Amino acid sequence: MSTTEKALSQPHSLTRIELSEAPSPTIADGSSRSPHDTHENHDLTVHWDGPHDPENPRNWSFKKKWGATIIVSAFTFITPVSSAMIAPASEQLAKRFDIHSTVLLATTTSIFILGYAFGPLFLGPLSELYGRSHVLQISNLWYLIWNLACGFARSKNELITFRFLAGLGGSAPLAIGGGVIGDLFDAEHRGQAIAIYSLAPLLGPVVGPLAGAWIAEKSTWHWVFWSTSIVDAAIQVLGVFFLKETYAPILLERRAAEIRKRMDEENASGVVIRASIHTADRQWTAIFSKALVRPFRLFVYEPIVQLLGFYLAFVYGQLYLFITTIPSTFQDVYHERIGIAGLHYLSLGVGLSCASQINAWAMDRLYAKLKARNGGVEKPEYRLLTVIPGSILLPAGLLITGWTAQNRAFWLVPDVGIALVGAGTVVIYQSIQAYVIDAFTLHAASALAAVAFLRSLAGFGFPLFAPTMYKALGYGKGDSILAAVAIGLGCPRAPWLLWFYGEQIRNTSRFARKSDR
C-alpha cells in the first residue's frame, strides 16, 4: 500500500490529501482543488474536503455560527462597558485620590482606550499563530485580573496603570472579533453578523455609564470595577465551553497533525504532511514583522485607510467625548442627581440599537441588489451607501444637542439630539467596518488594526479636552465645532469619494482587493 493510500485509509475521512513534488501552499478558502496525483514523492498537502466540508467554519450550522458570533460579541460588549462606566464616579475618584486637574481626572476614564490602540498590534498576530479562541480567552483573563485590581487601587497612579493594562487585554475582541466574523460568514451574509458585533463596542460605553451612575449614587466607586468583573467572569465561562476555533489555517494544521499521528512510523518516515496554508509566512517572526509593520504601511500608502481612518477616528472620539460629558451636562444645566442624569444614556442607546438593526437590514439588501444589477460581481463600495445618511445624522444630532442644552430646552429635546448622534455613529461605524473587511480581504486584519489604532487614540484624547472646550465655548458653540468637522470629514469626502473612485483606488492599491472585472 502506498504512502498516500496509507494516509487516506486512516479514520480522518473528511481529509483530502494532495501529492506534489513541492509544497504549493495556498490560503484555505473552502474551495475544492484538483489533486496532483501525477507526481510520486513524499510531500502531502491537506485541504478542506471540497466546498461543503462540515469542519470548515463557513459550513457550520446556523446555530453554531451564531453561537460563536454572540459569544464574541459578548466579549466585545463587556470590556467597553468598563471603558466608560467609571465616568459618573469621577467625583468620588477626585475626592479619594485628591485629583484636582480635569485632564488627569478624564485620563482615569480614557486611559483604558489607549490600551485599545496598542493591544491589537500584537494580539492580532498572536491569533494567527495560536488561533482566535485561545487568544480571545487568555486576553479576557488578563483583562479580568487587572479590571478586578482597579477596585483595589490605592493611588491614582495605580488606578491609571491598572486601567491601561486592563485595556490591553480588553482590546482582543476588537482586534480579533472581525476576523471571527470573516471566518464564519461569506460577504453576502456578513451584514447582520457585523451589525451585532459592531454594535457591542458602541453600546457597551452606553450601558456602562448608565449602570455606573446608579452604582456611584448608591454604592462606592469600587463596585464599578467589581460588578463588571463578575459579569465578565460569567462570559468567560461561556466562552470556554462554547467558543470553538474558527481560523481556517489553525484548523487545517490540526488536521495535518492528526494525520501525522495516525501514520505508522515506517510509512511516516520522510513524509512531510502540511496544511495547504502552511508556508514560511506562518512562522512567528514573519507574522509579527508583517503584522506590526503592515498597519502603518497601509496607513502611509493607502488613501482608503487614510480617508476612513481619520473619519472613523473623529466619529469614535466624539462618541467618547459625549459619553464622558452627558452626566455633567444634565447635572450642571438641569441640576439632576447623578443617577437621574445617567438615565440620559438611554437615548444614546436607543439611537445606537435602532439604527444598528435598520442599517444591518439595509446593508445586506442593498449589497445583494447592487451585486445582481452588476451581473453578480461584488464590489466593496456597495457597503458605502449607508454611510451617507449616517454622515448627515451625526452633525444634525450634535447641533440639536448642543444648542438645546445651551438654552435649557425641555430635557427630552437634547435627548433627541443624543439619539441622532448615536444613530449616525453606529451607521458610519458598521458600514466602514464592512467596507474595510470586503476591500482588503486577506489583509483586513491589518487594515482594521490601522483604523482601530487611530480610532482608539481619538477615543483616548477627545475626552481630555472636552471639559475645557465646553467651559470656554459653552455647549452650543462646542458642539457646532464638532458638527462642522463631522460635515467636513464625512459629507463631501469619505463616502462620496470612495463611492465614485473607490474601485479605481483599489485597482492601484498594493493590498486592497482588485476588481473582478
XYZ file of C-alpha atoms in Angstrom:
517
model
C 0.000 0.000 0.000
C 1.409 3.424 -0.983
C 2.057 6.242 1.443
C -0.883 8.152 0.055
C -3.203 5.167 0.409
C -1.978 4.595 3.966
C -2.759 8.203 4.896
C -6.147 8.131 3.253
C -7.050 4.858 4.928
C -6.876 6.484 8.328
C -10.122 7.338 10.150
C -9.939 11.026 9.210
C -12.357 10.500 6.325
C -13.024 14.180 5.644
C -9.425 14.982 4.815
C -8.332 15.349 1.222
C -4.613 14.953 0.623
C -2.693 16.114 -2.430
C 0.601 14.658 -3.554
C 3.041 17.084 -5.150
C 6.703 17.470 -5.985
C 6.987 20.552 -3.819
C 4.573 22.151 -1.450
C 2.355 24.683 -3.162
C 0.518 26.193 -0.222
C -2.473 28.416 -0.768
C -4.928 30.162 1.507
C -7.596 27.701 2.620
C -10.869 29.200 1.495
C -13.119 26.175 1.369
C -12.890 25.801 -2.401
C -12.104 22.414 -3.934
C -8.781 21.837 -5.708
C -7.787 19.145 -8.165
C -5.235 16.691 -6.740
C -1.878 16.384 -8.471
C -1.621 12.618 -8.489
C 0.855 12.523 -11.342
C 3.840 13.227 -9.044
C 5.138 10.500 -6.773
C 7.042 11.850 -3.764
C 6.721 12.336 -0.042
C 5.091 15.791 0.272
C 1.416 15.576 1.253
C -0.820 18.647 1.451
C -4.056 18.649 3.460
C -7.008 20.711 2.189
C -10.674 21.070 3.021
C -12.654 18.182 1.585
C -14.347 20.295 -1.088
C -16.613 23.333 -0.684
C -19.029 21.544 1.666
C -16.614 20.177 4.263
C -18.578 20.414 7.558
C -15.400 21.204 9.509
C -14.897 24.396 7.517
C -16.372 27.203 9.700
C -18.107 28.642 6.636
C -20.164 25.411 6.542
C -21.066 25.262 10.226
C -24.729 25.099 11.158
C -26.709 28.300 11.692
C -26.826 27.616 15.434
C -23.094 27.028 15.755
C -22.179 30.112 13.699
C -24.427 32.432 15.650
C -23.409 30.900 18.962
C -19.806 31.870 18.220
C -20.880 35.312 16.969
C -22.896 36.054 20.111
C -20.097 34.966 22.475
C -17.519 37.079 20.610
C -19.966 39.990 20.682
C -20.404 39.482 24.438
C -16.620 39.718 24.901
C -16.682 42.826 22.695
C -19.502 44.308 24.789
C -18.247 43.849 28.337
C -14.825 45.471 28.008
C -16.200 48.746 26.555
C -18.674 48.738 29.457
C -15.620 49.099 31.681
C -14.122 51.779 29.473
C -16.704 54.415 30.384
C -18.515 53.018 33.438
C -16.171 54.962 35.688
C -17.201 58.363 34.212
C -20.170 59.021 36.542
C -17.976 58.137 39.561
C -15.397 60.798 38.655
C -16.264 62.994 41.622
C -15.726 60.102 44.025
C -12.368 59.357 42.406
C -11.339 63.019 42.618
C -12.013 63.054 46.359
C -10.500 59.640 47.049
C -7.252 60.243 45.137
C -7.046 64.026 45.607
C -7.244 64.796 41.880
C -7.720 68.489 41.044
C -6.830 68.547 37.334
C -9.756 67.969 34.946
C -7.338 66.466 32.412
C -5.945 63.981 34.928
C -9.442 63.083 36.065
C -10.521 62.465 32.462
C -7.385 60.352 31.984
C -8.616 57.844 34.581
C -11.504 57.145 32.210
C -9.877 57.415 28.782
C -6.557 55.651 29.553
C -8.430 52.375 29.092
C -8.975 53.290 25.416
C -5.247 53.889 24.948
C -4.816 50.167 25.611
C -7.203 49.579 22.690
C -4.702 51.327 20.402
C -1.717 49.113 21.203
C -3.279 45.749 22.092
C -4.421 44.821 18.552
C -0.890 45.285 17.187
C 0.313 42.104 18.902
C -2.942 40.287 19.758
C -3.933 40.097 16.071
C -0.664 38.345 15.102
C -0.944 36.005 18.091
C -4.384 34.901 16.857
C -2.779 33.860 13.551
C -0.270 31.683 15.415
C -2.404 30.191 18.176
C -5.971 30.637 16.959
C -8.787 33.098 17.600
C -10.364 31.264 20.524
C -7.230 30.805 22.641
C -6.054 34.394 22.271
C -9.522 35.802 22.946
C -9.955 33.829 26.143
C -6.451 34.337 27.534
C -6.643 38.071 26.785
C -10.005 38.236 28.503
C -8.499 36.621 31.603
C -5.771 39.287 31.533
C -8.463 41.988 31.349
C -10.418 40.352 34.177
C -7.397 40.283 36.511
C -6.495 43.945 36.012
C -10.072 45.210 35.994
C -10.572 43.483 39.344
C -7.334 45.053 40.578
C -8.654 48.540 39.712
C -11.185 48.179 42.520
C -8.301 47.713 44.979
C -6.155 50.606 43.668
C -4.599 52.695 46.463
C -3.384 55.664 44.403
C -4.207 57.482 41.183
C -1.032 56.104 39.576
C -2.050 52.532 40.393
C -5.549 53.151 39.046
C -4.271 54.612 35.771
C -1.726 51.794 35.328
C -4.257 49.046 36.077
C -6.776 50.657 33.705
C -4.240 50.716 30.868
C -3.296 47.059 31.432
C -6.962 46.075 31.525
C -7.467 47.951 28.247
C -4.696 45.936 26.574
C -6.477 42.676 27.362
C -9.879 44.165 26.631
C -8.789 45.112 23.117
C -8.614 41.473 21.982
C -12.264 41.180 20.866
C -11.887 44.372 18.830
C -8.674 43.059 17.249
C -9.878 39.516 16.565
C -13.677 39.592 16.503
C -13.882 40.917 12.941
C -11.675 38.022 11.863
C -14.058 35.555 13.505
C -16.988 37.061 11.585
C -14.968 36.787 8.366
C -14.134 33.154 9.178
C -17.799 32.249 9.616
C -19.761 34.208 7.003
C -19.344 34.986 3.320
C -19.622 38.606 2.172
C -23.258 38.435 1.118
C -24.447 37.232 4.557
C -22.000 39.126 6.726
C -24.035 42.300 7.288
C -26.238 41.072 10.140
C -23.299 39.499 11.977
C -21.242 42.681 11.609
C -24.222 44.690 12.851
C -24.390 42.737 16.107
C -20.635 42.553 16.552
C -20.001 46.237 15.807
C -22.929 47.375 17.955
C -21.326 45.820 21.033
C -18.325 48.187 21.386
C -20.638 51.168 20.863
C -23.449 50.020 23.136
C -21.031 48.980 25.897
C -19.925 52.559 26.657
C -23.618 53.491 26.907
C -24.693 50.723 29.275
C -21.557 51.174 31.398
C -22.108 54.793 32.476
C -25.843 54.194 32.893
C -25.126 51.447 35.423
C -22.134 53.340 36.805
C -24.262 56.378 37.623
C -26.516 54.369 39.939
C -23.587 52.483 41.436
C -21.870 55.811 42.145
C -25.016 57.162 43.787
C -25.989 54.090 45.800
C -22.593 52.500 46.491
C -18.870 53.252 46.016
C -16.546 53.511 43.023
C -15.025 50.111 43.904
C -18.168 48.335 42.681
C -17.873 49.967 39.270
C -14.990 47.552 38.671
C -16.120 44.599 40.725
C -19.563 44.412 39.087
C -18.104 44.313 35.565
C -15.615 41.665 36.677
C -18.461 39.423 37.873
C -20.286 39.709 34.531
C -17.067 39.169 32.578
C -16.292 36.020 34.565
C -19.684 34.594 33.530
C -18.969 35.372 29.859
C -15.546 33.747 30.211
C -17.165 30.513 31.404
C -19.487 30.505 28.371
C -16.503 31.114 26.103
C -14.612 28.135 27.485
C -17.488 25.781 26.672
C -18.994 27.226 23.505
C -16.397 29.274 21.597
C -14.711 26.926 19.128
C -11.760 27.727 16.894
C -12.758 29.387 13.588
C -9.415 30.256 11.956
C -9.003 28.000 8.900
C -5.167 27.787 8.934
C -5.186 26.563 12.546
C -7.932 24.011 11.838
C -6.103 22.614 8.822
C -2.840 22.449 10.761
C -4.633 20.452 13.464
C -5.994 18.135 10.793
C -2.498 17.623 9.335
C -1.113 16.952 12.831
C -3.812 14.336 13.446
C -2.920 12.524 10.213
C 0.779 12.552 11.164
C -0.107 10.891 14.463
C -2.180 8.191 12.794
C 0.515 7.165 10.301
C 2.771 4.358 11.453
C 6.486 5.094 11.806
C 7.593 3.071 8.772
C 5.322 4.919 6.322
C 5.695 8.289 8.059
C 9.476 8.277 7.637
C 10.496 11.042 5.254
C 6.882 12.086 4.632
C 6.037 15.769 5.074
C 2.352 16.360 5.797
C 1.419 20.015 5.815
C -1.735 22.096 5.805
C -2.482 23.759 2.493
C -1.883 27.156 4.075
C 1.393 26.237 5.794
C 4.107 28.479 4.359
C 7.193 30.259 5.617
C 4.924 33.221 6.337
C 3.282 31.171 9.097
C 6.412 31.447 11.251
C 6.039 33.760 14.230
C 8.857 36.065 13.110
C 7.237 36.629 9.710
C 3.757 37.055 11.166
C 4.848 39.569 13.800
C 7.078 41.581 11.497
C 4.286 41.881 8.954
C 1.514 42.464 11.472
C 3.403 45.150 13.362
C 4.566 46.981 10.258
C 1.707 46.390 7.815
C -0.956 48.525 9.605
C 1.359 51.534 9.436
C 2.322 50.758 5.822
C -1.360 50.610 4.992
C -1.906 53.962 6.630
C 1.033 55.553 4.798
C 0.340 54.104 1.334
C -3.405 53.519 1.205
C -5.707 56.526 0.565
C -8.693 54.357 1.545
C -7.300 53.744 5.036
C -6.347 57.411 5.406
C -9.799 58.667 4.455
C -11.713 56.184 6.549
C -9.190 56.151 9.403
C -9.395 59.882 10.096
C -13.157 59.914 9.682
C -13.766 56.959 11.970
C -11.255 58.352 14.488
C -13.284 61.542 14.725
C -16.593 59.658 14.977
C -15.279 57.409 17.768
C -13.590 60.297 19.565
C -16.731 62.415 19.667
C -18.700 59.411 20.942
C -16.384 59.120 23.952
C -16.472 62.892 24.377
C -20.262 62.633 24.555
C -20.137 59.668 26.908
C -17.890 61.436 29.403
C -19.849 64.723 29.344
C -23.505 63.562 29.419
C -23.609 63.353 33.257
C -22.065 66.786 33.782
C -24.360 68.346 31.140
C -27.548 67.262 32.883
C -26.150 67.810 36.366
C -24.888 71.334 35.644
C -27.592 72.604 33.279
C -30.664 70.705 34.502
C -29.482 70.180 38.118
C -30.329 66.475 38.102
C -28.978 63.909 40.552
C -26.184 61.715 39.200
C -28.421 58.639 38.909
C -31.127 60.539 37.005
C -28.523 62.261 34.811
C -27.184 58.809 33.911
C -30.594 57.805 32.512
C -29.955 60.060 29.523
C -27.529 57.433 28.264
C -30.683 55.528 27.318
C -31.309 57.967 24.476
C -27.831 57.251 23.103
C -28.522 53.522 23.452
C -31.862 53.820 21.623
C -30.197 55.630 18.729
C -27.391 53.070 18.535
C -29.629 49.994 18.775
C -32.389 51.058 16.372
C -30.030 52.421 13.727
C -27.830 49.334 14.001
C -30.636 46.954 13.112
C -32.008 49.145 10.333
C -28.537 49.559 8.881
C -27.829 45.805 9.027
C -31.055 45.122 7.130
C -30.271 47.843 4.581
C -26.618 46.842 4.070
C -27.333 43.228 3.139
C -30.260 44.078 0.861
C -28.523 46.934 -0.923
C -25.424 44.768 -1.363
C -27.426 41.904 -2.888
C -29.426 44.238 -5.165
C -26.373 46.117 -6.461
C -24.474 42.863 -6.948
C -27.342 41.442 -9.015
C -27.508 44.649 -11.070
C -23.765 44.324 -11.754
C -24.121 40.832 -13.203
C -23.307 39.041 -9.941
C -19.968 40.813 -9.467
C -19.336 42.021 -5.913
C -17.827 45.402 -5.070
C -16.888 46.585 -1.561
C -18.218 50.054 -2.464
C -21.745 48.656 -2.205
C -21.296 48.886 1.574
C -20.843 52.667 1.471
C -24.337 53.839 0.559
C -25.488 53.651 4.173
C -22.610 55.879 5.324
C -24.327 58.813 3.596
C -27.373 59.057 5.928
C -25.040 58.451 8.872
C -22.840 61.374 7.838
C -25.934 63.603 7.928
C -27.472 62.295 11.173
C -24.265 62.817 13.180
C -23.799 66.591 12.700
C -27.561 67.153 12.952
C -27.568 65.414 16.338
C -24.577 67.416 17.551
C -26.218 70.740 16.663
C -29.543 69.804 18.275
C -27.902 68.562 21.469
C -25.528 71.499 21.901
C -27.925 74.370 21.309
C -30.936 72.913 23.138
C -28.774 72.178 26.205
C -27.228 75.657 25.957
C -30.704 77.239 26.010
C -32.088 74.838 28.619
C -34.840 73.478 26.386
C -37.043 70.725 27.772
C -34.724 67.797 28.647
C -36.327 65.498 26.066
C -35.152 67.723 23.179
C -31.392 67.285 23.792
C -32.142 63.579 24.246
C -33.436 63.526 20.653
C -30.134 65.053 19.553
C -28.185 62.481 21.571
C -30.177 59.667 19.912
C -29.347 61.072 16.468
C -25.649 61.195 17.395
C -25.852 57.522 18.393
C -27.667 56.618 15.165
C -25.179 58.433 12.954
C -22.222 56.966 14.832
C -23.288 53.336 14.538
C -24.300 53.583 10.874
C -20.913 55.075 9.946
C -19.030 52.594 12.135
C -20.771 49.479 10.811
C -20.592 50.468 7.164
C -16.900 51.358 7.315
C -16.080 48.114 9.162
C -17.894 46.104 6.484
C -16.213 48.042 3.667
C -12.711 47.571 5.075
C -13.274 43.815 5.538
C -14.559 43.472 1.967
C -11.966 45.763 0.387
C -8.846 44.277 1.987
C -9.926 40.609 2.369
C -6.659 38.802 3.293
C -5.197 41.995 4.781
C -8.440 43.033 6.505
C -6.987 42.457 9.977
C -4.104 44.841 9.256
C -6.401 47.427 7.708
C -8.764 47.218 10.675
C -5.777 47.494 13.035
C -4.640 50.686 11.281
C -8.115 52.189 11.503
C -8.558 50.988 15.103
C -5.223 52.493 16.172
C -6.288 55.975 15.054
C -9.792 55.450 16.415
C -8.520 54.463 19.849
C -6.094 57.385 20.041
C -9.041 59.705 19.363
C -11.176 57.899 21.950
C -8.369 58.495 24.448
C -7.686 62.126 23.510
C -11.106 63.695 22.901
C -12.425 63.416 26.489
C -9.291 65.159 27.777
C -10.128 68.498 26.152
C -13.938 68.272 26.462
C -14.315 69.974 29.893
C -12.073 72.873 28.866
C -13.835 73.292 25.495
C -17.326 73.382 26.958
C -16.263 75.663 29.781
C -14.744 78.169 27.326
C -17.315 77.974 24.497
C -20.475 76.553 26.011
C -22.371 73.543 24.727
C -23.822 75.278 21.649
C -20.582 76.542 20.133
C -18.598 73.499 21.270
C -20.951 71.054 19.553
C -21.170 73.343 16.496
C -17.412 72.989 16.021
C -17.724 69.203 16.259
C -20.614 69.268 13.759
C -18.553 71.360 11.314
C -15.682 68.863 11.486
C -18.133 65.962 11.042
C -19.502 67.602 7.882
C -16.025 68.388 6.552
C -14.746 64.838 7.045
C -17.910 62.956 6.184
C -20.464 64.523 3.884
C -18.287 65.598 0.944
C -15.327 63.302 1.482
C -15.162 59.722 2.720
C -18.369 58.071 1.421
C -18.700 60.147 -1.738
C -15.093 59.918 -2.862
C -14.947 56.174 -2.309
C -18.332 55.579 -3.925
C -17.201 57.247 -7.154
C -13.463 56.480 -7.109
C -13.111 53.545 -4.689
C -12.773 50.903 -7.416
C -10.138 52.948 -9.201
C -8.196 53.440 -5.957
C -8.396 49.720 -5.112
C -7.062 48.713 -8.514
C -3.878 50.718 -7.897
C -3.520 49.538 -4.292
C -0.767 47.254 -3.008
C -3.031 45.489 -0.528
C -6.681 46.033 -1.436
C -8.805 43.583 -3.360
C -8.789 44.229 -7.114
C -11.952 44.447 -9.186
C -13.174 41.215 -10.719
C -13.704 42.987 -13.993
